mmCIF file of C-alpha atoms in Angstrom:
data_model
loop_
_atom_site.group_PDB
_atom_site.id
_atom_site.type_symbol
_atom_site.label_atom_id
_atom_site.label_comp_id
_atom_site.label_asym_id
_atom_site.label_seq_id
_atom_site.Cartn_x
_atom_site.Cartn_y
_atom_site.Cartn_z
ATOM 1 C CA UNK A 1 100.048 70.715 118.511
ATOM 2 C CA UNK A 2 102.148 73.679 119.624
ATOM 3 C CA UNK A 3 102.729 76.185 116.822
ATOM 4 C CA UNK A 4 106.344 76.600 115.760
ATOM 5 C CA UNK A 5 107.791 80.047 115.140
ATOM 6 C CA UNK A 6 110.875 79.188 113.129
ATOM 7 C CA UNK A 7 110.977 82.423 111.138
ATOM 8 C CA UNK A 8 110.531 84.459 114.322
ATOM 9 C CA UNK A 9 113.589 82.686 115.759
ATOM 10 C CA UNK A 10 115.459 83.501 112.554
ATOM 11 C CA UNK A 11 114.286 87.122 112.860
ATOM 12 C CA UNK A 12 115.708 87.247 116.401
ATOM 13 C CA UNK A 13 119.049 86.036 115.049
ATOM 14 C CA UNK A 14 119.021 88.731 112.341
ATOM 15 C CA UNK A 15 118.171 91.351 114.983
ATOM 16 C CA UNK A 16 121.152 90.215 117.076
ATOM 17 C CA UNK A 17 123.369 90.648 113.993
ATOM 18 C CA UNK A 18 121.939 94.153 113.506
ATOM 19 C CA UNK A 19 122.739 95.051 117.123
ATOM 20 C CA UNK A 20 126.371 94.049 116.496
ATOM 21 C CA UNK A 21 126.273 96.282 113.407
ATOM 22 C CA UNK A 22 125.022 99.226 115.496
ATOM 23 C CA UNK A 23 127.957 98.886 117.880
ATOM 24 C CA UNK A 24 130.699 98.403 115.282
ATOM 25 C CA UNK A 25 129.858 100.380 112.144
ATOM 26 C CA UNK A 26 131.317 103.818 111.422
ATOM 27 C CA UNK A 27 128.342 106.168 111.477
ATOM 28 C CA UNK A 28 130.306 109.073 109.981
ATOM 29 C CA UNK A 29 130.087 107.660 106.441
ATOM 30 C CA UNK A 30 126.801 107.801 104.497
ATOM 31 C CA UNK A 31 126.709 104.026 103.995
ATOM 32 C CA UNK A 32 127.571 103.441 107.647
ATOM 33 C CA UNK A 33 124.842 105.843 108.761
ATOM 34 C CA UNK A 34 122.307 104.146 106.471
ATOM 35 C CA UNK A 35 123.205 100.728 107.923
ATOM 36 C CA UNK A 36 123.088 102.112 111.454
ATOM 37 C CA UNK A 37 119.628 103.614 110.964
ATOM 38 C CA UNK A 38 118.297 100.460 109.303
ATOM 39 C CA UNK A 39 119.585 98.391 112.228
ATOM 40 C CA UNK A 40 117.606 100.533 114.687
ATOM 41 C CA UNK A 41 114.578 98.285 114.113
ATOM 42 C CA UNK A 42 116.313 95.404 115.923
ATOM 43 C CA UNK A 43 115.677 96.249 119.582
ATOM 44 C CA UNK A 44 112.019 97.295 119.107
ATOM 45 C CA UNK A 45 111.421 93.967 117.343
ATOM 46 C CA UNK A 46 112.984 92.122 120.286
ATOM 47 C CA UNK A 47 110.557 93.860 122.627
ATOM 48 C CA UNK A 48 107.574 93.165 120.341
ATOM 49 C CA UNK A 49 108.441 89.475 120.257
ATOM 50 C CA UNK A 50 108.465 89.508 124.069
ATOM 51 C CA UNK A 51 105.048 91.166 124.161
ATOM 52 C CA UNK A 52 103.651 88.779 121.558
ATOM 53 C CA UNK A 53 104.578 85.650 123.498
ATOM 54 C CA UNK A 54 103.654 87.090 126.907
ATOM 55 C CA UNK A 55 100.267 88.482 125.797
ATOM 56 C CA UNK A 56 98.185 85.467 126.774
ATOM 57 C CA UNK A 57 99.796 85.236 130.216
ATOM 58 C CA UNK A 58 99.152 88.936 130.852
ATOM 59 C CA UNK A 59 95.482 88.795 129.849
ATOM 60 C CA UNK A 60 94.905 85.636 131.850
ATOM 61 C CA UNK A 61 96.403 87.503 134.836
ATOM 62 C CA UNK A 62 98.881 84.667 135.230
ATOM 63 C CA UNK A 63 101.222 86.639 137.470
ATOM 64 C CA UNK A 64 103.178 83.537 138.428
ATOM 65 C CA UNK A 65 104.289 82.851 134.849
ATOM 66 C CA UNK A 66 104.912 86.538 134.104
ATOM 67 C CA UNK A 67 106.992 86.856 137.265
ATOM 68 C CA UNK A 68 108.867 83.646 136.409
ATOM 69 C CA UNK A 69 109.814 85.090 133.015
ATOM 70 C CA UNK A 70 110.939 88.389 134.564
ATOM 71 C CA UNK A 71 113.020 86.607 137.206
ATOM 72 C CA UNK A 72 114.691 84.544 134.466
ATOM 73 C CA UNK A 73 115.663 87.729 132.595
ATOM 74 C CA UNK A 74 116.837 89.359 135.821
ATOM 75 C CA UNK A 75 119.094 86.407 136.701
ATOM 76 C CA UNK A 76 120.658 86.640 133.233
ATOM 77 C CA UNK A 77 121.163 90.368 133.819
ATOM 78 C CA UNK A 78 122.878 89.802 137.183
ATOM 79 C CA UNK A 79 125.114 87.050 135.784
ATOM 80 C CA UNK A 80 126.321 89.100 132.819
ATOM 81 C CA UNK A 81 126.705 92.216 134.961
ATOM 82 C CA UNK A 82 129.158 90.256 137.108
ATOM 83 C CA UNK A 83 130.953 89.002 133.968
ATOM 84 C CA UNK A 84 131.469 92.545 132.657
ATOM 85 C CA UNK A 85 132.533 93.872 136.060
ATOM 86 C CA UNK A 86 135.141 91.094 136.282
ATOM 87 C CA UNK A 87 136.441 91.468 132.721
ATOM 88 C CA UNK A 88 136.256 95.274 132.489
ATOM 89 C CA UNK A 89 136.938 96.440 136.070
ATOM 90 C CA UNK A 90 138.574 99.683 134.906
ATOM 91 C CA UNK A 91 135.186 100.861 133.650
ATOM 92 C CA UNK A 92 133.811 100.807 137.184
ATOM 93 C CA UNK A 93 136.730 101.215 139.573
ATOM 94 C CA UNK A 94 139.796 103.416 139.639
ATOM 95 C CA UNK A 95 141.884 105.146 142.256
ATOM 96 C CA UNK A 96 139.778 107.546 144.245
ATOM 97 C CA UNK A 97 136.445 107.586 146.032
ATOM 98 C CA UNK A 98 135.431 103.908 146.365
ATOM 99 C CA UNK A 99 132.070 104.771 147.955
ATOM 100 C CA UNK A 100 131.249 107.107 145.082
ATOM 101 C CA UNK A 101 132.234 104.465 142.515
ATOM 102 C CA UNK A 102 130.096 101.827 144.243
ATOM 103 C CA UNK A 103 127.170 104.256 144.291
ATOM 104 C CA UNK A 104 127.613 104.923 140.568
ATOM 105 C CA UNK A 105 127.783 101.179 139.870
ATOM 106 C CA UNK A 106 124.553 100.634 141.808
ATOM 107 C CA UNK A 107 122.887 103.507 139.903
ATOM 108 C CA UNK A 108 123.877 101.900 136.609
ATOM 109 C CA UNK A 109 122.719 98.476 137.791
ATOM 110 C CA UNK A 110 119.266 99.753 138.771
ATOM 111 C CA UNK A 111 118.493 102.266 136.044
ATOM 112 C CA UNK A 112 120.337 101.765 132.767
ATOM 113 C CA UNK A 113 122.506 98.667 132.805
ATOM 114 C CA UNK A 114 125.986 97.929 134.045
ATOM 115 C CA UNK A 115 127.315 97.844 130.471
ATOM 116 C CA UNK A 116 126.222 99.560 127.267
ATOM 117 C CA UNK A 117 123.886 96.800 126.043
ATOM 118 C CA UNK A 118 122.678 95.295 129.330
ATOM 119 C CA UNK A 119 120.069 98.038 129.697
ATOM 120 C CA UNK A 120 117.857 95.848 127.503
ATOM 121 C CA UNK A 121 117.538 93.185 130.209
ATOM 122 C CA UNK A 122 116.804 95.407 133.220
ATOM 123 C CA UNK A 123 114.486 97.558 131.112
ATOM 124 C CA UNK A 124 112.595 94.469 129.963
ATOM 125 C CA UNK A 125 112.056 93.446 133.603
ATOM 126 C CA UNK A 126 110.740 96.869 134.654
ATOM 127 C CA UNK A 127 108.595 97.322 131.539
ATOM 128 C CA UNK A 128 106.953 93.903 131.874
ATOM 129 C CA UNK A 129 105.904 94.627 135.469
ATOM 130 C CA UNK A 130 104.524 98.037 134.464
ATOM 131 C CA UNK A 131 102.556 96.643 131.524
ATOM 132 C CA UNK A 132 101.169 93.705 133.509
ATOM 133 C CA UNK A 133 99.808 95.950 136.267
ATOM 134 C CA UNK A 134 98.657 98.783 133.984
ATOM 135 C CA UNK A 135 96.753 96.543 131.568
ATOM 136 C CA UNK A 136 95.009 94.664 134.368
ATOM 137 C CA UNK A 137 94.327 97.864 136.332
ATOM 138 C CA UNK A 138 93.490 100.447 133.665
ATOM 139 C CA UNK A 139 92.973 98.428 130.486
ATOM 140 C CA UNK A 140 94.780 98.331 127.155
ATOM 141 C CA UNK A 141 93.671 101.725 125.790
ATOM 142 C CA UNK A 142 94.830 103.810 128.742
ATOM 143 C CA UNK A 143 98.085 101.843 128.902
ATOM 144 C CA UNK A 144 98.591 102.525 125.183
ATOM 145 C CA UNK A 145 98.002 106.277 125.633
ATOM 146 C CA UNK A 146 100.448 106.436 128.544
ATOM 147 C CA UNK A 147 103.040 104.459 126.559
ATOM 148 C CA UNK A 148 102.684 106.764 123.541
ATOM 149 C CA UNK A 149 103.178 109.775 125.812
ATOM 150 C CA UNK A 150 106.375 108.229 127.186
ATOM 151 C CA UNK A 151 107.563 107.468 123.660
ATOM 152 C CA UNK A 152 106.916 111.088 122.724
ATOM 153 C CA UNK A 153 109.131 112.142 125.638
ATOM 154 C CA UNK A 154 111.848 109.776 124.432
ATOM 155 C CA UNK A 155 111.680 111.340 120.947
ATOM 156 C CA UNK A 156 112.260 114.777 122.482
ATOM 157 C CA UNK A 157 115.231 113.424 124.425
ATOM 158 C CA UNK A 158 116.761 111.708 121.395
ATOM 159 C CA UNK A 159 116.059 112.216 117.681
ATOM 160 C CA UNK A 160 113.973 115.401 118.094
ATOM 161 C CA UNK A 161 116.011 116.944 120.900
ATOM 162 C CA UNK A 162 116.980 119.925 118.737
ATOM 163 C CA UNK A 163 113.408 121.214 118.364
ATOM 164 C CA UNK A 164 113.078 121.760 122.125
ATOM 165 C CA UNK A 165 113.376 125.406 123.126
ATOM 166 C CA UNK A 166 114.958 126.311 126.442
ATOM 167 C CA UNK A 167 111.960 125.607 128.661
ATOM 168 C CA UNK A 168 110.854 123.561 131.657
ATOM 169 C CA UNK A 169 110.265 120.481 129.503
ATOM 170 C CA UNK A 170 113.831 120.600 128.176
ATOM 171 C CA UNK A 171 115.141 121.115 131.701
ATOM 172 C CA UNK A 172 113.095 118.133 132.877
ATOM 173 C CA UNK A 173 114.463 115.881 130.106
ATOM 174 C CA UNK A 174 118.029 117.060 130.779
ATOM 175 C CA UNK A 175 117.564 116.340 134.495
ATOM 176 C CA UNK A 176 116.165 112.886 133.728
ATOM 177 C CA UNK A 177 119.141 112.087 131.475
ATOM 178 C CA UNK A 178 121.590 113.338 134.114
ATOM 179 C CA UNK A 179 120.205 111.115 136.881
ATOM 180 C CA UNK A 180 118.788 108.102 135.034
ATOM 181 C CA UNK A 181 120.794 107.899 131.807
ATOM 182 C CA UNK A 182 119.702 108.287 128.199
ATOM 183 C CA UNK A 183 115.975 108.073 127.453
ATOM 184 C CA UNK A 184 116.606 105.316 124.914
ATOM 185 C CA UNK A 185 118.018 102.904 127.485
ATOM 186 C CA UNK A 186 115.119 103.171 129.913
ATOM 187 C CA UNK A 187 111.649 101.684 130.061
ATOM 188 C CA UNK A 188 109.909 104.869 128.879
ATOM 189 C CA UNK A 189 110.393 104.168 125.173
ATOM 190 C CA UNK A 190 110.083 100.368 125.105
ATOM 191 C CA UNK A 191 106.601 100.105 126.660
ATOM 192 C CA UNK A 192 104.903 100.906 123.370
ATOM 193 C CA UNK A 193 106.748 98.157 121.460
ATOM 194 C CA UNK A 194 105.910 95.482 124.031
ATOM 195 C CA UNK A 195 102.298 96.667 123.784
ATOM 196 C CA UNK A 196 102.411 96.408 119.981
ATOM 197 C CA UNK A 197 103.424 92.767 120.355
ATOM 198 C CA UNK A 198 100.516 92.198 122.760
ATOM 199 C CA UNK A 199 98.039 93.908 120.431
ATOM 200 C CA UNK A 200 99.236 91.921 117.393
ATOM 201 C CA UNK A 201 98.684 88.695 119.335
ATOM 202 C CA UNK A 202 95.366 89.682 120.933
ATOM 203 C CA UNK A 203 93.712 90.896 117.731
ATOM 204 C CA UNK A 204 95.545 88.636 115.224
ATOM 205 C CA UNK A 205 96.600 91.722 113.283
ATOM 206 C CA UNK A 206 98.952 89.734 111.082
ATOM 207 C CA UNK A 207 95.920 87.955 109.582
ATOM 208 C CA UNK A 208 94.028 91.209 109.022
ATOM 209 C CA UNK A 209 96.775 93.231 107.345
ATOM 210 C CA UNK A 210 97.433 92.460 103.683
ATOM 211 C CA UNK A 211 99.975 93.820 101.164
ATOM 212 C CA UNK A 212 102.505 93.975 103.998
ATOM 213 C CA UNK A 213 105.547 93.989 101.727
ATOM 214 C CA UNK A 214 104.376 97.146 99.936
ATOM 215 C CA UNK A 215 103.631 98.838 103.247
ATOM 216 C CA UNK A 216 107.115 97.851 104.414
ATOM 217 C CA UNK A 217 108.830 99.414 101.381
ATOM 218 C CA UNK A 218 106.909 102.687 101.746
ATOM 219 C CA UNK A 219 107.407 102.980 105.509
ATOM 220 C CA UNK A 220 111.089 101.991 105.282
ATOM 221 C CA UNK A 221 111.754 104.785 102.774
ATOM 222 C CA UNK A 222 109.938 107.306 104.998
ATOM 223 C CA UNK A 223 111.869 106.015 108.021
ATOM 224 C CA UNK A 224 115.239 106.528 106.292
ATOM 225 C CA UNK A 225 114.159 109.923 104.936
ATOM 226 C CA UNK A 226 113.092 111.045 108.416
ATOM 227 C CA UNK A 227 116.500 110.250 109.899
ATOM 228 C CA UNK A 228 118.504 111.858 107.107
ATOM 229 C CA UNK A 229 116.400 115.036 107.409
ATOM 230 C CA UNK A 230 116.934 115.112 111.183
ATOM 231 C CA UNK A 231 120.679 114.634 110.648
ATOM 232 C CA UNK A 232 120.837 117.288 107.913
ATOM 233 C CA UNK A 233 118.974 119.820 110.082
ATOM 234 C CA UNK A 234 121.194 118.916 113.055
ATOM 235 C CA UNK A 235 118.132 118.213 115.214
ATOM 236 C CA UNK A 236 118.973 114.754 116.517
ATOM 237 C CA UNK A 237 120.885 114.265 119.762
ATOM 238 C CA UNK A 238 121.133 110.590 118.841
ATOM 239 C CA UNK A 239 119.180 108.372 116.444
ATOM 240 C CA UNK A 240 117.699 105.544 118.495
ATOM 241 C CA UNK A 241 114.058 106.599 118.144
ATOM 242 C CA UNK A 242 111.901 108.110 115.438
ATOM 243 C CA UNK A 243 108.265 108.543 114.453
ATOM 244 C CA UNK A 244 108.296 106.054 111.579
ATOM 245 C CA UNK A 245 110.060 103.458 113.726
ATOM 246 C CA UNK A 246 106.671 103.116 115.460
ATOM 247 C CA UNK A 247 105.256 101.835 112.165
ATOM 248 C CA UNK A 248 108.236 100.104 110.581
ATOM 249 C CA UNK A 249 109.049 97.677 113.424
ATOM 250 C CA UNK A 250 105.465 96.295 113.724
ATOM 251 C CA UNK A 251 105.197 96.026 109.918
ATOM 252 C CA UNK A 252 108.356 93.888 109.777
ATOM 253 C CA UNK A 253 107.150 91.655 112.611
ATOM 254 C CA UNK A 254 103.690 91.243 111.045
ATOM 255 C CA UNK A 255 105.249 90.314 107.693
ATOM 256 C CA UNK A 256 107.363 87.623 109.360
ATOM 257 C CA UNK A 257 104.327 86.219 111.185
ATOM 258 C CA UNK A 258 102.430 86.062 107.897
ATOM 259 C CA UNK A 259 105.271 84.116 106.297
ATOM 260 C CA UNK A 260 105.452 81.497 109.084
ATOM 261 C CA UNK A 261 102.958 79.111 107.471
ATOM 262 C CA UNK A 262 103.752 80.031 103.871
ATOM 263 C CA UNK A 263 107.532 79.700 103.814
ATOM 264 C CA UNK A 264 109.274 76.504 104.874
ATOM 265 C CA UNK A 265 113.064 76.690 104.839
ATOM 266 C CA UNK A 266 114.513 73.393 106.021
ATOM 267 C CA UNK A 267 117.742 74.902 107.357
ATOM 268 C CA UNK A 268 115.873 77.427 109.511
ATOM 269 C CA UNK A 269 113.363 74.807 110.656
ATOM 270 C CA UNK A 270 116.024 72.298 111.683
ATOM 271 C CA UNK A 271 118.167 74.935 113.441
ATOM 272 C CA UNK A 272 115.412 77.032 115.018
ATOM 273 C CA UNK A 273 116.439 76.173 118.566
ATOM 274 C CA UNK A 274 120.088 77.025 117.888
ATOM 275 C CA UNK A 275 119.150 80.335 116.227
ATOM 276 C CA UNK A 276 116.922 81.186 119.183
ATOM 277 C CA UNK A 277 119.759 80.635 121.657
ATOM 278 C CA UNK A 278 122.429 82.235 119.500
ATOM 279 C CA UNK A 279 120.487 85.499 119.257
ATOM 280 C CA UNK A 280 120.592 86.155 123.005
ATOM 281 C CA UNK A 281 124.171 84.896 123.385
ATOM 282 C CA UNK A 282 125.422 87.098 120.542
ATOM 283 C CA UNK A 283 123.682 90.092 122.068
ATOM 284 C CA UNK A 284 125.262 89.449 125.461
ATOM 285 C CA UNK A 285 128.820 88.570 124.459
ATOM 286 C CA UNK A 286 129.618 90.808 121.464
ATOM 287 C CA UNK A 287 130.598 94.019 123.360
ATOM 288 C CA UNK A 288 133.246 92.104 125.312
ATOM 289 C CA UNK A 289 134.662 90.651 122.097
ATOM 290 C CA UNK A 290 134.552 94.084 120.465
ATOM 291 C CA UNK A 291 136.443 95.598 123.407
ATOM 292 C CA UNK A 292 139.329 93.131 123.144
ATOM 293 C CA UNK A 293 139.444 93.232 119.329
ATOM 294 C CA UNK A 294 139.842 97.025 119.418
ATOM 295 C CA UNK A 295 142.395 96.761 122.228
ATOM 296 C CA UNK A 296 144.640 94.151 120.626
ATOM 297 C CA UNK A 297 144.123 94.739 116.891
ATOM 298 C CA UNK A 298 143.575 98.497 117.110
ATOM 299 C CA UNK A 299 140.743 98.457 114.553
ATOM 300 C CA UNK A 300 138.427 101.468 114.364
ATOM 301 C CA UNK A 301 134.681 101.152 113.852
ATOM 302 C CA UNK A 302 134.183 99.793 110.353
ATOM 303 C CA UNK A 303 132.637 96.918 108.404
ATOM 304 C CA UNK A 304 135.881 94.989 109.020
ATOM 305 C CA UNK A 305 135.378 95.342 112.773
ATOM 306 C CA UNK A 306 131.744 94.283 112.315
ATOM 307 C CA UNK A 307 132.756 91.140 110.402
ATOM 308 C CA UNK A 308 135.390 90.118 112.956
ATOM 309 C CA UNK A 309 133.221 90.798 116.020
ATOM 310 C CA UNK A 310 130.209 89.053 114.493
ATOM 311 C CA UNK A 311 132.210 85.969 113.467
ATOM 312 C CA UNK A 312 133.813 85.572 116.890
ATOM 313 C CA UNK A 313 130.502 86.292 118.643
ATOM 314 C CA UNK A 314 128.780 83.507 116.703
ATOM 315 C CA UNK A 315 131.576 81.063 117.569
ATOM 316 C CA UNK A 316 131.591 81.967 121.277
ATOM 317 C CA UNK A 317 127.778 81.983 121.391
ATOM 318 C CA UNK A 318 127.612 78.523 119.873
ATOM 319 C CA UNK A 319 130.165 77.269 122.408
ATOM 320 C CA UNK A 320 128.013 78.693 125.221
ATOM 321 C CA UNK A 321 124.947 76.998 123.730
ATOM 322 C CA UNK A 322 126.810 73.690 123.344
ATOM 323 C CA UNK A 323 128.135 73.747 126.924
ATOM 324 C CA UNK A 324 124.671 74.548 128.317
ATOM 325 C CA UNK A 325 123.242 71.716 126.227
ATOM 326 C CA UNK A 326 125.824 69.267 127.606
ATOM 327 C CA UNK A 327 125.095 70.351 131.183
ATOM 328 C CA UNK A 328 121.349 69.968 130.626
ATOM 329 C CA UNK A 329 121.737 66.493 129.098
ATOM 330 C CA UNK A 330 124.042 65.396 131.923
ATOM 331 C CA UNK A 331 121.567 66.601 134.558
ATOM 332 C CA UNK A 332 118.697 64.904 132.763
ATOM 333 C CA UNK A 333 120.664 61.652 132.577
ATOM 334 C CA UNK A 334 121.558 61.875 136.277
ATOM 335 C CA UNK A 335 117.913 62.416 137.295
ATOM 336 C CA UNK A 336 116.738 59.488 135.157
ATOM 337 C CA UNK A 337 119.152 57.167 136.962
ATOM 338 C CA UNK A 338 118.168 58.151 140.472
#
C-alpha cells in the first residue's frame, strides 16, 4: 500500500501561506521582521520535499521519470510566465528599445524568473538536472561539498554581504548579481536543500533523530538571533539565507515526517489532495492578487494586506483546483465512453 503523506501536504500549504507573508508583511517593524525571518524556512522546505520524493528516482538513475517531472515544472513555469506578461505588461514593455526589452525579458526567463516568485520553478528545473548528473557522476559526498560551497557563496551575496572586503570575491559576486540576478533566486543556494531531502530519504534520518522538538526550539532561537544580530550590525544585504537555516529547515521537515504515523487529523487526511494543490496555486497566483489589491485599495505592506491577499489567493486557488478537477473528470468520462 502506498504511504500517504498527509502532514507533508499540510506543511506545503503552511509554507505557501508563509511565502504570502514574506511578500506582504512590513519588514520595518520588529514584529514584521520576526514574521518575515520565520517565514524564510518555507522555500527551503519546498525544495527538500522535492528532493525527498525524487530521491529514489535519482538513485535508480530513472532519467525518464526525473525528466518528466522537470518538464512538468517547466510547462507550469512557461504558462504562468505568459499569464504575468499578459496581466502586467508594463513590467516588461514600455516606450523605447523593444529589442533591449525583449533581451531583458529573455534574460529573466532563463536565469531568475519572469516575475518575482517564478524563479522557484526555473531554479527547480536547473537544480534537479544538476543534482541528477552530479550524484550519478561524482557521488553524493562530492555533490554535497559542491552544494555547500555554492551555499557559502550565496551567504556572502545575501545575509553576510557586509563582511566582504573590497576584493576579487566581492567583485565576482557583484558581477554575478548584475548579470544573473540575486544569488537567492538562482540554483546556487537551493542545491543543498534538495540534497538534504534526498539524504533524509536515503538514510531514513527521520527515524534516527529523536527529541526533534527540543532541537527545533534551540535551533529556531539561534536562527532568529543570527538574523537580528546581522540586522543590528548592518551586515545583511537581504535576509533570504543564513547559517542556521541549513539546520532549521531539515529539522522542521524531519519532525513532520516523524509525526506522519503518530498524528491522525481527519480534516487534513480527508483534504490532503486539496491542500497539496492549493499550496502550488497559492504560490503562483498571490503576487498578481497582491498587485491589484495595492493598486485599487492602496494598502501598504501590513498584516491587513497579508490577510486580504491570502484570503483571495485561497479562493482563487480553490477555483483553479475545482476547474482542473472538472476538466479531468470530463476527459476521463469521455475516454470511458469511446
